[in-house]
Every structure is written in structure tokens, then in C-alpha cells.
Amino acid sequence: MTDQQTTLEILDALIGFPSISRDSNLDIVSWIESYLARHDVRSQRIADRTGAKASILATIGPSDRAGIVLSAHTDVVPVDGQDWSSPPFTATRRDNRIVGRGATDMKGFIAGVLAHAPHFKAAATQTPVHIALSYDEEVGCLGAPDLVDVVASLPTKPALCIVGEPTGLNAVYAHKGKVARRIIVTGRGGHSALPHRAANAVTAAARLVNNISDLADTTSNSDVRDEAFDPPYTTIHVGSLHGGTALNLVPDRAVIEFEIRDIPGTDVASLLAQIDRFIDEQRNDLKRQASEADIIVENISSYPSLMIAQNDAAVATVARLADSKHPAGTVSFGTEAGLYAKAGIPTVVCGPGDIGRAHKADEWIGIDELAQADAMMKRLAAHLNQPAEQWIKA
Ligand SMILES: [Zn+2]
């Protein structure tokens, strides 16, 4: 059987699992575990607190040597309200494409990696391969931190990590980070004719939105700029403001959601501290009107930015493995790469497919793109009989 057939069969199986982030991913995890076990590859589960979701880590080759991490997420985004022309959780071949949820983001990459596990097994005498598959990436990289902790504390720290998000197999050395938060404002309700006895949560929330958008303006003009990003500065964005039910009632509750997308080098903590000071001001004002009033902040999700030197050995090595058609660049979307990089593992994003097709109806990956990913895995396998420090170089 050729590798391409194996890859397609695995992709077919993977797409068949509706591993939407909100649901358990244990079915796809079990399938991958038994596939690996059939090829004599042992893996471990890193489960979440509920036991309903898990990451997988499999090491192929000598664990006492510096290896290479192949990283991906098993979860996919929902298909609700999307107009698919074939069942989203059935891999459907149409012309030279495989259509199905997750085809490009990022089960195509996982299929290529798994298809080559037997080859890695045969070849990895000097450089081990760690297959690291997370859950809940699509809802803010919630599953990866525990997995990254385990990877970073392997007996020998990996020399390189490739996050196979769709980049058209170009090497990506940087992306922005993100912090998403929810602000819940509680005032005191009342009749609109008697606002002096109430505390208006919507007014307080509106002032906060104003403060945050002023901070966004200041930040967009700060010195921390990098023309490699679009836009070349850190953005702060308010995505929603909900509050109030009727004109004749003073609203007692309002909820704001905002995010910061930071370019590497931004002092995100100080931006968040600034927003906390705005919140303190509004909380104090509200409490003067109603002692029970309060403002609380919840974390929705966050992941760090990725930035390694464009001429780093890791970037050059991945570009060679992938036979990249374009020079290394940046992407506008976030990935788990920043988490691996923060743990001290040189990390590059590079995978088959196009992020422009992700999350949409009729998501697809080209058969040719899968073939290029297969070729990348073959090139990788060919290096595994040498120690990592000999072949990971500029
Ligand atoms: Zn993805």
C-alpha cells in the first residue's frame, strides 16, 4: 500500500469522528491510540479534569535524545448553520479534493503524521519523534498547556516543534498572541423615573468600553511595531456589550467581551493592569450608588504570541523539510506554537492546506497538498538516523 492511500484512509477515519470542541474527543483519541498500538507505538493520554477529553503524546525512537515534536489538535469547529454540500463528518472525494470538517484544520496533517509512524519507527535510531495531539484548541488553546508541560519535561527536551496548522507548507516563525476576557458589571435595578436609587450597569459598561477603545488607540500608536504583521501593532477590540431590557428600567447587569491580540514584545500584563484600573474606577463609582454593585472579570482564553528569529536553524530546517515555496513569514491566526516556544522548544508553524478554508462549509484539502505533506514526512524520516543537532541547522 502506498503512503498516499494510507494517508487518505486515515484522514477518512479521522473526519468520521465529529470531534467538535464542545464534545468529548475520547472516540478519536481511542482510534489514534489503537492505530499507534497496531504499529507498536506506545502513547499516553493527558486527560482533562472531567476525564471527557484528552491529549495524546506518543514517542517514537530513543527518548534520551533530543527529538522533534509534531503538534496538532484533534478538535474541530462546529458545523451549525453551515450549508454543506456533502455530510461534514464523511470524507468525500470531489475532483482532487477531500471535503469534510477538519480536512484542512487539521486532520490532513494528522493523517500524514500517523501514516508515517511506521516509517518513523523504522528510522528513528538517533532523533525521536514525539506526536503531540491536543484538544480544545479551537476554543482558545485550552488543552495544550498540560500537554506542553509534559513535552517540555521529557527526559531530553525536544530540539524542534512543528505545529502543522495550515500554512500552505510555508514556514511561519511568528504570530500574535491573544487574551480574551469577559467583564460582568452588576449594578442595582430600579424604575427609570428613580435612577438616583439605582446603579446603572449599562452606563458603567459603556464608560469601560470607551476607556478600552481609548487604550486601543494609544496602543496602536505605541513603539512596539512590527511590519511583519497586519496590522503592525497590538490590537484591543471590544466584541460585545450586552445590557438592559427595557427603557423604563435601570439595567442592573451588563456584560462586555474584549480581546487583546499582541505582537511579540508587547507588555500585555501592563495593558491588562490598565484595564483593571478602569474597572476599579467604575466599580468604585457604582458602589457609591449601591453597595452591592460589583464588576468581575473572567478569562475566556489566552495563548502567547510566537516569535523566533526568521533566520533561526529551526525555521530553515522546517522550510527544507516542507520544501516551502515561499520565504518564512507570519500568519494572522493564533496557534499552540507560542506555548511550545515559551516552554523553550524552538517552534515553527508549517502544515498543508489553507487557513482560508478552515471553519467554513465544504472545508477541503487537496490530494496534492496531502502528497506534499507526505513528502515532508518522508524527508523527516530520512533524517532520524542522525542526532538532531546534526541536521537541524541553518
Ligand atoms: Zn487549527
mmCIF file of C-alpha atoms and ligand atoms in Angstrom:
data_model
loop_
_atom_site.group_PDB
_atom_site.id
_atom_site.type_symbol
_atom_site.label_atom_id
_atom_site.label_comp_id
_atom_site.label_asym_id
_atom_site.label_seq_id
_atom_site.Cartn_x
_atom_site.Cartn_y
_atom_site.Cartn_z
ATOM 1 C CA MET A 1 0.000 0.000 0.000
ATOM 2 C CA THR A 2 1.355 3.440 -0.850
ATOM 3 C CA ASP A 3 1.628 6.160 1.748
ATOM 4 C CA GLN A 4 -0.902 8.276 -0.080
ATOM 5 C CA GLN A 5 -3.515 5.549 0.242
ATOM 6 C CA THR A 6 -2.694 5.130 3.915
ATOM 7 C CA THR A 7 -2.935 8.873 4.486
ATOM 8 C CA LEU A 8 -6.304 9.020 2.722
ATOM 9 C CA GLU A 9 -7.659 6.079 4.702
ATOM 10 C CA ILE A 10 -6.540 7.621 7.978
ATOM 11 C CA LEU A 11 -7.981 11.000 7.003
ATOM 12 C CA ASP A 12 -11.242 9.283 6.139
ATOM 13 C CA ALA A 13 -11.364 7.740 9.622
ATOM 14 C CA LEU A 14 -10.393 10.976 11.394
ATOM 15 C CA ILE A 15 -13.004 13.102 9.608
ATOM 16 C CA GLY A 16 -15.572 10.440 10.575
ATOM 17 C CA PHE A 17 -15.193 11.465 14.232
ATOM 18 C CA PRO A 18 -17.214 14.621 14.893
ATOM 19 C CA SER A 19 -14.611 15.840 17.376
ATOM 20 C CA ILE A 20 -16.204 19.247 17.943
ATOM 21 C CA SER A 21 -14.555 21.133 20.787
ATOM 22 C CA ARG A 22 -17.693 21.216 22.938
ATOM 23 C CA ASP A 23 -17.954 17.387 22.938
ATOM 24 C CA SER A 24 -15.736 14.630 24.276
ATOM 25 C CA ASN A 25 -12.832 13.693 21.980
ATOM 26 C CA LEU A 26 -12.227 10.263 23.523
ATOM 27 C CA ASP A 27 -13.523 8.386 20.449
ATOM 28 C CA ILE A 28 -10.916 9.884 18.140
ATOM 29 C CA VAL A 29 -8.282 9.536 20.877
ATOM 30 C CA SER A 30 -9.048 5.797 21.243
ATOM 31 C CA TRP A 31 -8.882 5.322 17.484
ATOM 32 C CA ILE A 32 -5.484 7.020 17.278
ATOM 33 C CA GLU A 33 -4.196 5.052 20.277
ATOM 34 C CA SER A 34 -5.157 1.729 18.741
ATOM 35 C CA TYR A 35 -3.722 2.740 15.365
ATOM 36 C CA LEU A 36 -0.414 3.580 17.049
ATOM 37 C CA ALA A 37 -0.541 0.398 19.147
ATOM 38 C CA ARG A 38 -1.003 -1.666 15.962
ATOM 39 C CA HIS A 39 2.297 -0.186 14.812
ATOM 40 C CA ASP A 40 3.907 -0.930 18.157
ATOM 41 C CA VAL A 41 3.994 2.740 19.199
ATOM 42 C CA ARG A 42 3.127 3.413 22.798
ATOM 43 C CA SER A 43 1.235 6.567 23.682
ATOM 44 C CA GLN A 44 -0.007 8.259 26.811
ATOM 45 C CA ARG A 45 -3.183 10.195 27.468
ATOM 46 C CA ILE A 46 -3.136 13.518 29.240
ATOM 47 C CA ALA A 47 -6.762 13.884 30.336
ATOM 48 C CA ASP A 48 -8.609 16.998 31.393
ATOM 49 C CA ARG A 49 -10.182 17.348 34.856
ATOM 50 C CA THR A 50 -13.518 15.888 33.745
ATOM 51 C CA GLY A 51 -11.956 12.874 32.040
ATOM 52 C CA ALA A 52 -14.090 13.593 28.963
ATOM 53 C CA LYS A 53 -11.238 14.944 26.868
ATOM 54 C CA ALA A 54 -7.607 14.045 26.442
ATOM 55 C CA SER A 55 -4.425 14.893 24.622
ATOM 56 C CA ILE A 56 -2.165 12.155 23.282
ATOM 57 C CA LEU A 57 1.605 12.020 23.408
ATOM 58 C CA ALA A 58 3.468 9.249 21.594
ATOM 59 C CA THR A 59 7.239 8.979 21.417
ATOM 60 C CA ILE A 60 8.873 7.030 18.616
ATOM 61 C CA GLY A 61 12.596 6.365 18.954
ATOM 62 C CA PRO A 62 15.155 6.945 21.717
ATOM 63 C CA SER A 63 13.588 9.063 24.465
ATOM 64 C CA ASP A 64 17.003 10.032 25.858
ATOM 65 C CA ARG A 65 17.826 12.041 22.723
ATOM 66 C CA ALA A 66 16.617 15.454 21.619
ATOM 67 C CA GLY A 67 13.682 14.876 19.306
ATOM 68 C CA ILE A 68 11.201 16.623 17.109
ATOM 69 C CA VAL A 69 7.600 17.317 18.142
ATOM 70 C CA LEU A 70 4.824 17.074 15.571
ATOM 71 C CA SER A 71 1.954 19.029 17.094
ATOM 72 C CA ALA A 72 -1.705 19.200 16.125
ATOM 73 C CA HIS A 73 -5.167 19.471 17.656
ATOM 74 C CA THR A 74 -7.843 16.796 17.325
ATOM 75 C CA ASP A 75 -10.812 19.150 17.817
ATOM 76 C CA VAL A 76 -12.750 20.882 15.059
ATOM 77 C CA VAL A 77 -15.212 23.779 14.958
ATOM 78 C CA PRO A 78 -18.975 23.125 14.762
ATOM 79 C CA VAL A 79 -20.940 22.963 11.513
ATOM 80 C CA ASP A 80 -24.137 24.512 12.900
ATOM 81 C CA GLY A 81 -25.885 26.772 10.434
ATOM 82 C CA GLN A 82 -23.425 25.997 7.628
ATOM 83 C CA ASP A 83 -24.581 24.924 4.204
ATOM 84 C CA TRP A 84 -22.545 21.798 3.379
ATOM 85 C CA SER A 85 -22.973 20.103 0.022
ATOM 86 C CA SER A 86 -21.963 16.705 1.494
ATOM 87 C CA PRO A 87 -22.150 15.313 5.067
ATOM 88 C CA PRO A 88 -19.457 17.242 7.005
ATOM 89 C CA PHE A 89 -18.299 14.232 9.022
ATOM 90 C CA THR A 90 -17.845 11.994 5.995
ATOM 91 C CA ALA A 91 -14.649 12.447 3.984
ATOM 92 C CA THR A 92 -15.983 13.000 0.473
ATOM 93 C CA ARG A 93 -13.716 12.918 -2.544
ATOM 94 C CA ARG A 94 -14.608 15.555 -5.072
ATOM 95 C CA ASP A 95 -12.270 16.010 -8.031
ATOM 96 C CA ASN A 96 -8.860 16.291 -6.449
ATOM 97 C CA ARG A 97 -10.078 17.305 -3.043
ATOM 98 C CA ILE A 98 -11.137 15.675 0.187
ATOM 99 C CA VAL A 99 -14.088 17.579 1.628
ATOM 100 C CA GLY A 100 -15.002 17.290 5.307
ATOM 101 C CA ARG A 101 -14.851 19.152 8.602
ATOM 102 C CA GLY A 102 -11.243 19.266 9.744
ATOM 103 C CA ALA A 103 -9.783 18.322 6.338
ATOM 104 C CA THR A 104 -7.508 21.365 6.349
ATOM 105 C CA ASP A 105 -7.710 22.305 10.062
ATOM 106 C CA MET A 106 -6.034 19.997 10.835
ATOM 107 C CA LYS A 107 -6.793 16.344 10.306
ATOM 108 C CA GLY A 108 -4.984 16.297 6.956
ATOM 109 C CA PHE A 109 -1.711 16.974 8.761
ATOM 110 C CA ILE A 110 -2.508 14.415 11.481
ATOM 111 C CA ALA A 111 -3.241 11.805 8.793
ATOM 112 C CA GLY A 112 0.142 12.435 7.166
ATOM 113 C CA VAL A 113 1.914 12.147 10.513
ATOM 114 C CA LEU A 114 0.125 8.931 11.523
ATOM 115 C CA ALA A 115 0.613 7.351 8.103
ATOM 116 C CA HIS A 116 4.358 7.758 8.589
ATOM 117 C CA ALA A 117 4.507 6.459 12.161
ATOM 118 C CA PRO A 118 5.744 3.033 10.939
ATOM 119 C CA HIS A 119 8.487 4.732 8.890
ATOM 120 C CA PHE A 120 9.497 6.891 11.852
ATOM 121 C CA LYS A 121 9.603 3.721 13.926
ATOM 122 C CA ALA A 122 11.970 2.054 11.476
ATOM 123 C CA ALA A 123 14.152 5.129 11.001
ATOM 124 C CA ALA A 124 14.334 6.857 14.401
ATOM 125 C CA THR A 125 17.577 5.485 15.781
ATOM 126 C CA GLN A 126 19.038 8.894 16.762
ATOM 127 C CA THR A 127 16.251 11.523 16.670
ATOM 128 C CA PRO A 128 12.943 10.580 18.281
ATOM 129 C CA VAL A 129 9.601 11.860 17.001
ATOM 130 C CA HIS A 130 7.008 12.982 19.537
ATOM 131 C CA ILE A 131 3.458 13.065 18.224
ATOM 132 C CA ALA A 132 1.569 15.567 20.407
ATOM 133 C CA LEU A 133 -2.166 15.915 19.788
ATOM 134 C CA SER A 134 -4.223 18.318 21.899
ATOM 135 C CA TYR A 135 -7.929 19.034 22.409
ATOM 136 C CA ASP A 136 -9.877 22.312 22.712
ATOM 137 C CA GLU A 137 -7.512 24.322 20.512
ATOM 138 C CA GLU A 138 -10.427 25.902 18.692
ATOM 139 C CA VAL A 139 -11.887 27.330 21.873
ATOM 140 C CA GLY A 140 -8.692 29.083 22.960
ATOM 141 C CA CYS A 141 -5.871 26.544 23.295
ATOM 142 C CA LEU A 142 -7.355 25.149 26.499
ATOM 143 C CA GLY A 143 -5.980 21.607 26.193
ATOM 144 C CA ALA A 144 -2.437 22.333 25.081
ATOM 145 C CA PRO A 145 -0.870 23.785 28.285
ATOM 146 C CA ASP A 146 -0.969 20.431 30.152
ATOM 147 C CA LEU A 147 0.371 18.619 27.098
ATOM 148 C CA VAL A 148 3.137 21.178 26.583
ATOM 149 C CA ASP A 149 4.147 20.750 30.255
ATOM 150 C CA VAL A 150 4.592 17.016 29.697
ATOM 151 C CA VAL A 151 6.504 17.546 26.430
ATOM 152 C CA ALA A 152 8.766 20.169 27.977
ATOM 153 C CA SER A 153 9.628 17.847 30.875
ATOM 154 C CA LEU A 154 10.520 14.837 28.716
ATOM 155 C CA PRO A 155 13.846 13.250 29.760
ATOM 156 C CA THR A 156 15.502 15.223 26.951
ATOM 157 C CA LYS A 157 13.932 18.451 25.784
ATOM 158 C CA PRO A 158 12.906 18.344 22.112
ATOM 159 C CA ALA A 159 15.105 20.275 19.684
ATOM 160 C CA LEU A 160 12.270 21.367 17.399
ATOM 161 C CA CYS A 161 8.490 21.517 17.268
ATOM 162 C CA ILE A 162 6.415 21.731 14.102
ATOM 163 C CA VAL A 163 2.822 22.856 14.603
ATOM 164 C CA GLY A 164 1.046 21.589 11.495
ATOM 165 C CA GLU A 165 -1.638 24.267 11.170
ATOM 166 C CA PRO A 166 -2.453 25.066 7.537
ATOM 167 C CA THR A 167 0.177 27.423 6.110
ATOM 168 C CA GLY A 168 0.412 26.022 2.593
ATOM 169 C CA LEU A 169 3.542 24.272 3.898
ATOM 170 C CA ASN A 170 5.350 27.587 4.294
ATOM 171 C CA ALA A 171 7.368 28.032 7.465
ATOM 172 C CA VAL A 172 5.835 30.526 9.904
ATOM 173 C CA TYR A 173 8.136 31.984 12.548
ATOM 174 C CA ALA A 174 5.761 34.426 14.256
ATOM 175 C CA HIS A 175 2.144 35.148 15.074
ATOM 176 C CA LYS A 176 0.298 37.369 17.502
ATOM 177 C CA GLY A 177 -0.831 36.227 20.936
ATOM 178 C CA LYS A 178 -4.304 36.674 22.342
ATOM 179 C CA VAL A 179 -6.010 37.340 25.652
ATOM 180 C CA ALA A 180 -9.828 37.245 25.697
ATOM 181 C CA ARG A 181 -11.774 38.357 28.763
ATOM 182 C CA ARG A 182 -15.328 38.974 29.914
ATOM 183 C CA ILE A 183 -16.291 41.854 32.214
ATOM 184 C CA ILE A 184 -19.520 41.397 34.149
ATOM 185 C CA VAL A 185 -20.968 44.608 35.580
ATOM 186 C CA THR A 186 -23.600 44.303 38.313
ATOM 187 C CA GLY A 187 -25.454 47.463 39.368
ATOM 188 C CA ARG A 188 -28.825 47.914 41.012
ATOM 189 C CA GLY A 189 -32.057 47.783 39.044
ATOM 190 C CA GLY A 190 -34.939 50.203 39.521
ATOM 191 C CA HIS A 191 -37.609 52.329 37.864
ATOM 192 C CA SER A 192 -36.221 54.701 35.278
ATOM 193 C CA ALA A 193 -38.068 57.566 36.994
ATOM 194 C CA LEU A 194 -35.968 56.937 40.098
ATOM 195 C CA PRO A 195 -32.443 56.452 38.721
ATOM 196 C CA HIS A 196 -30.949 58.076 41.834
ATOM 197 C CA ARG A 197 -31.962 54.992 43.838
ATOM 198 C CA ALA A 198 -30.390 52.605 41.308
ATOM 199 C CA ALA A 199 -26.942 51.980 39.809
ATOM 200 C CA ASN A 200 -26.908 51.784 36.023
ATOM 201 C CA ALA A 201 -24.782 48.848 34.848
ATOM 202 C CA VAL A 202 -25.026 49.784 31.160
ATOM 203 C CA THR A 203 -23.702 53.294 31.747
ATOM 204 C CA ALA A 204 -20.749 51.918 33.694
ATOM 205 C CA ALA A 205 -20.113 49.330 30.973
ATOM 206 C CA ALA A 206 -20.279 51.998 28.263
ATOM 207 C CA ARG A 207 -17.649 54.065 30.096
ATOM 208 C CA LEU A 208 -15.458 50.991 30.272
ATOM 209 C CA VAL A 209 -15.861 50.371 26.545
ATOM 210 C CA ASN A 210 -14.810 53.961 25.977
ATOM 211 C CA ASN A 211 -11.742 53.536 28.202
ATOM 212 C CA ILE A 212 -10.784 50.322 26.432
ATOM 213 C CA SER A 213 -11.152 51.830 22.983
ATOM 214 C CA ASP A 214 -9.022 54.840 24.018
ATOM 215 C CA LEU A 215 -6.383 52.378 25.197
ATOM 216 C CA ALA A 216 -6.661 50.628 21.830
ATOM 217 C CA ASP A 217 -5.912 53.935 20.067
ATOM 218 C CA THR A 218 -2.906 54.649 22.275
ATOM 219 C CA THR A 219 -1.597 51.115 21.826
ATOM 220 C CA SER A 220 -1.896 51.264 18.044
ATOM 221 C CA ASN A 221 0.493 54.249 18.125
ATOM 222 C CA SER A 222 2.989 52.705 20.541
ATOM 223 C CA ASP A 223 6.611 51.999 19.678
ATOM 224 C CA VAL A 224 6.059 48.245 19.711
ATOM 225 C CA ARG A 225 5.536 47.765 15.993
ATOM 226 C CA ASP A 226 6.465 45.059 13.552
ATOM 227 C CA GLU A 227 5.651 45.466 9.884
ATOM 228 C CA ALA A 228 5.688 41.673 9.517
ATOM 229 C CA PHE A 229 2.154 41.716 10.984
ATOM 230 C CA ASP A 230 -1.096 43.063 9.627
ATOM 231 C CA PRO A 231 -1.834 45.401 11.331
ATOM 232 C CA PRO A 232 1.732 46.020 12.562
ATOM 233 C CA TYR A 233 0.683 46.763 16.139
ATOM 234 C CA THR A 234 -1.199 45.222 19.068
ATOM 235 C CA THR A 235 -4.961 45.484 18.743
ATOM 236 C CA ILE A 236 -7.516 45.767 21.544
ATOM 237 C CA HIS A 237 -11.048 45.039 20.475
ATOM 238 C CA VAL A 238 -14.440 45.049 22.201
ATOM 239 C CA GLY A 239 -16.532 42.342 20.571
ATOM 240 C CA SER A 240 -19.779 42.607 22.502
ATOM 241 C CA LEU A 241 -21.665 44.702 25.010
ATOM 242 C CA HIS A 242 -24.953 43.368 26.315
ATOM 243 C CA GLY A 243 -27.155 45.014 28.896
ATOM 244 C CA GLY A 244 -30.588 46.366 29.666
ATOM 245 C CA THR A 245 -34.037 45.025 28.861
ATOM 246 C CA ALA A 246 -36.445 47.989 28.724
ATOM 247 C CA LEU A 247 -36.321 51.761 28.541
ATOM 248 C CA ASN A 248 -38.243 52.267 31.778
ATOM 249 C CA LEU A 249 -35.894 50.079 33.829
ATOM 250 C CA VAL A 250 -32.450 50.936 35.128
ATOM 251 C CA PRO A 251 -30.321 47.995 33.982
ATOM 252 C CA ASP A 252 -28.670 46.000 36.774
ATOM 253 C CA ARG A 253 -26.351 43.962 34.569
ATOM 254 C CA ALA A 254 -24.090 44.428 31.557
ATOM 255 C CA VAL A 255 -21.500 42.151 30.024
ATOM 256 C CA ILE A 256 -18.537 43.155 27.869
ATOM 257 C CA GLU A 257 -16.226 40.812 25.969
ATOM 258 C CA PHE A 258 -12.891 42.103 24.735
ATOM 259 C CA GLU A 259 -9.632 40.742 23.406
ATOM 260 C CA ILE A 260 -6.047 41.836 23.047
ATOM 261 C CA ARG A 261 -4.036 40.486 20.110
ATOM 262 C CA ASP A 262 -0.453 41.270 20.960
ATOM 263 C CA ILE A 263 2.556 41.432 18.735
ATOM 264 C CA PRO A 264 5.661 39.867 20.300
ATOM 265 C CA GLY A 265 7.355 42.298 22.699
ATOM 266 C CA THR A 266 4.108 43.849 23.939
ATOM 267 C CA ASP A 267 3.745 44.202 27.711
ATOM 268 C CA VAL A 268 0.342 42.517 27.831
ATOM 269 C CA ALA A 269 0.333 42.464 31.644
ATOM 270 C CA SER A 270 0.571 46.242 31.772
ATOM 271 C CA LEU A 271 -2.312 46.623 29.265
ATOM 272 C CA LEU A 272 -4.419 44.306 31.410
ATOM 273 C CA ALA A 273 -3.417 46.233 34.545
ATOM 274 C CA GLN A 274 -4.516 49.450 32.834
ATOM 275 C CA ILE A 275 -7.914 47.897 32.043
ATOM 276 C CA ASP A 276 -8.133 46.670 35.656
ATOM 277 C CA ARG A 277 -7.632 50.282 36.799
ATOM 278 C CA PHE A 278 -10.521 51.416 34.552
ATOM 279 C CA ILE A 279 -12.613 48.681 36.118
ATOM 280 C CA ASP A 280 -11.637 49.757 39.657
ATOM 281 C CA GLU A 281 -12.778 53.317 38.890
ATOM 282 C CA GLN A 282 -16.145 52.188 37.578
ATOM 283 C CA ARG A 283 -16.594 49.722 40.441
ATOM 284 C CA ASN A 284 -15.938 52.459 42.997
ATOM 285 C CA ASP A 285 -18.444 54.760 41.255
ATOM 286 C CA LEU A 286 -21.103 52.058 41.175
ATOM 287 C CA LYS A 287 -20.518 51.094 44.806
ATOM 288 C CA ARG A 288 -21.063 54.706 45.866
ATOM 289 C CA GLN A 289 -24.562 54.370 44.348
ATOM 290 C CA ALA A 290 -25.268 50.811 45.520
ATOM 291 C CA SER A 291 -23.047 48.942 47.956
ATOM 292 C CA GLU A 292 -23.926 45.548 46.411
ATOM 293 C CA ALA A 293 -22.725 46.635 42.965
ATOM 294 C CA ASP A 294 -19.638 44.948 41.594
ATOM 295 C CA ILE A 295 -17.578 44.296 38.480
ATOM 296 C CA ILE A 296 -15.871 40.971 37.976
ATOM 297 C CA VAL A 297 -13.556 39.778 35.224
ATOM 298 C CA GLU A 298 -13.436 36.281 33.755
ATOM 299 C CA ASN A 299 -10.769 34.810 31.498
ATOM 300 C CA ILE A 300 -12.214 33.398 28.290
ATOM 301 C CA SER A 301 -8.972 32.182 26.760
ATOM 302 C CA SER A 302 -5.409 33.167 26.077
ATOM 303 C CA TYR A 303 -2.319 31.978 24.270
ATOM 304 C CA PRO A 304 1.074 33.573 23.865
ATOM 305 C CA SER A 305 2.493 35.035 20.682
ATOM 306 C CA LEU A 306 5.135 33.182 18.697
ATOM 307 C CA MET A 307 8.382 34.821 17.668
ATOM 308 C CA ILE A 308 11.613 33.159 16.785
ATOM 309 C CA ALA A 309 14.296 34.643 14.570
ATOM 310 C CA GLN A 310 13.455 34.451 10.900
ATOM 311 C CA ASN A 311 16.928 33.011 10.250
ATOM 312 C CA ASP A 312 16.800 30.521 13.126
ATOM 313 C CA ALA A 313 18.005 26.999 12.375
ATOM 314 C CA ALA A 314 14.521 25.691 13.228
ATOM 315 C CA VAL A 315 12.901 27.864 10.554
ATOM 316 C CA ALA A 316 15.433 26.915 7.877
ATOM 317 C CA THR A 317 15.144 23.234 8.751
ATOM 318 C CA VAL A 318 11.340 23.196 8.581
ATOM 319 C CA ALA A 319 11.359 25.108 5.286
ATOM 320 C CA ARG A 320 13.689 22.445 3.859
ATOM 321 C CA LEU A 321 11.613 19.565 5.206
ATOM 322 C CA ALA A 322 8.444 21.099 3.761
ATOM 323 C CA ASP A 323 10.122 22.184 0.514
ATOM 324 C CA SER A 324 8.455 25.565 1.135
ATOM 325 C CA LYS A 325 7.675 27.632 -1.918
ATOM 326 C CA HIS A 326 7.827 30.984 -0.127
ATOM 327 C CA PRO A 327 10.222 32.556 2.381
ATOM 328 C CA ALA A 328 9.332 32.118 6.047
ATOM 329 C CA GLY A 329 6.626 34.535 7.146
ATOM 330 C CA THR A 330 3.963 35.341 9.714
ATOM 331 C CA VAL A 331 0.258 34.481 9.949
ATOM 332 C CA SER A 332 -2.680 36.421 11.310
ATOM 333 C CA PHE A 333 -4.203 33.491 13.208
ATOM 334 C CA GLY A 334 -3.068 32.062 16.543
ATOM 335 C CA THR A 335 -1.791 28.560 17.254
ATOM 336 C CA GLU A 336 -0.383 26.435 20.059
ATOM 337 C CA ALA A 337 3.128 27.265 18.817
ATOM 338 C CA GLY A 338 3.602 30.130 21.288
ATOM 339 C CA LEU A 339 3.061 27.682 24.175
ATOM 340 C CA TYR A 340 5.805 25.345 22.927
ATOM 341 C CA ALA A 341 8.132 28.262 22.239
ATOM 342 C CA LYS A 342 7.514 29.655 25.731
ATOM 343 C CA ALA A 343 8.479 26.237 27.132
ATOM 344 C CA GLY A 344 11.863 26.660 25.465
ATOM 345 C CA ILE A 345 11.318 24.497 22.387
ATOM 346 C CA PRO A 346 12.189 26.136 19.035
ATOM 347 C CA THR A 347 8.833 26.073 17.249
ATOM 348 C CA VAL A 348 7.692 26.723 13.698
ATOM 349 C CA VAL A 349 4.169 26.560 12.259
ATOM 350 C CA CYS A 350 4.025 24.631 8.997
ATOM 351 C CA GLY A 351 1.318 22.393 7.625
ATOM 352 C CA PRO A 352 -0.654 21.564 4.491
ATOM 353 C CA GLY A 353 -3.807 23.363 3.394
ATOM 354 C CA ASP A 354 -5.077 26.893 3.640
ATOM 355 C CA ILE A 355 -6.490 28.579 6.758
ATOM 356 C CA GLY A 356 -8.888 30.439 4.443
ATOM 357 C CA ARG A 357 -10.846 27.194 4.021
ATOM 358 C CA ALA A 358 -10.915 26.374 7.725
ATOM 359 C CA HIS A 359 -14.081 26.750 9.820
ATOM 360 C CA LYS A 360 -16.217 27.060 6.659
ATOM 361 C CA ALA A 361 -18.777 24.884 4.868
ATOM 362 C CA ASP A 362 -17.179 22.400 2.445
ATOM 363 C CA GLU A 363 -13.773 22.679 4.129
ATOM 364 C CA TRP A 364 -11.325 20.775 1.947
ATOM 365 C CA ILE A 365 -7.736 19.754 1.406
ATOM 366 C CA GLY A 366 -6.167 18.966 -1.952
ATOM 367 C CA ILE A 367 -4.883 15.481 -2.719
ATOM 368 C CA ASP A 368 -1.744 17.254 -3.970
ATOM 369 C CA GLU A 369 -1.426 19.074 -0.634
ATOM 370 C CA LEU A 370 -1.637 15.771 1.220
ATOM 371 C CA ALA A 371 1.024 14.366 -1.103
ATOM 372 C CA GLN A 372 3.314 17.303 -0.288
ATOM 373 C CA ALA A 373 2.766 16.692 3.438
ATOM 374 C CA ASP A 374 3.601 13.011 2.871
ATOM 375 C CA ALA A 375 6.799 14.085 1.131
ATOM 376 C CA MET A 376 7.625 16.298 4.117
ATOM 377 C CA MET A 377 7.191 13.338 6.492
ATOM 378 C CA LYS A 378 9.427 11.185 4.248
ATOM 379 C CA ARG A 379 12.159 13.842 4.312
ATOM 380 C CA LEU A 380 11.822 13.979 8.075
ATOM 381 C CA ALA A 381 12.072 10.190 8.384
ATOM 382 C CA ALA A 382 15.266 10.259 6.322
ATOM 383 C CA HIS A 383 16.974 12.424 8.998
ATOM 384 C CA LEU A 384 16.042 10.379 12.032
ATOM 385 C CA ASN A 385 19.119 8.160 11.895
ATOM 386 C CA GLN A 386 21.226 11.229 12.726
ATOM 387 C CA PRO A 387 21.241 13.157 16.024
ATOM 388 C CA ALA A 388 19.032 16.265 15.886
ATOM 389 C CA GLU A 389 21.936 18.672 16.341
ATOM 390 C CA GLN A 390 23.482 17.373 13.126
ATOM 391 C CA TRP A 391 20.544 18.055 10.838
ATOM 392 C CA ILE A 392 18.636 20.883 12.496
ATOM 393 C CA LYS A 393 20.727 23.739 11.199
ATOM 394 C CA ALA A 394 20.511 26.984 9.310
HETATM 395 ZN ZN ZN B 1 -6.351 24.605 13.773
#
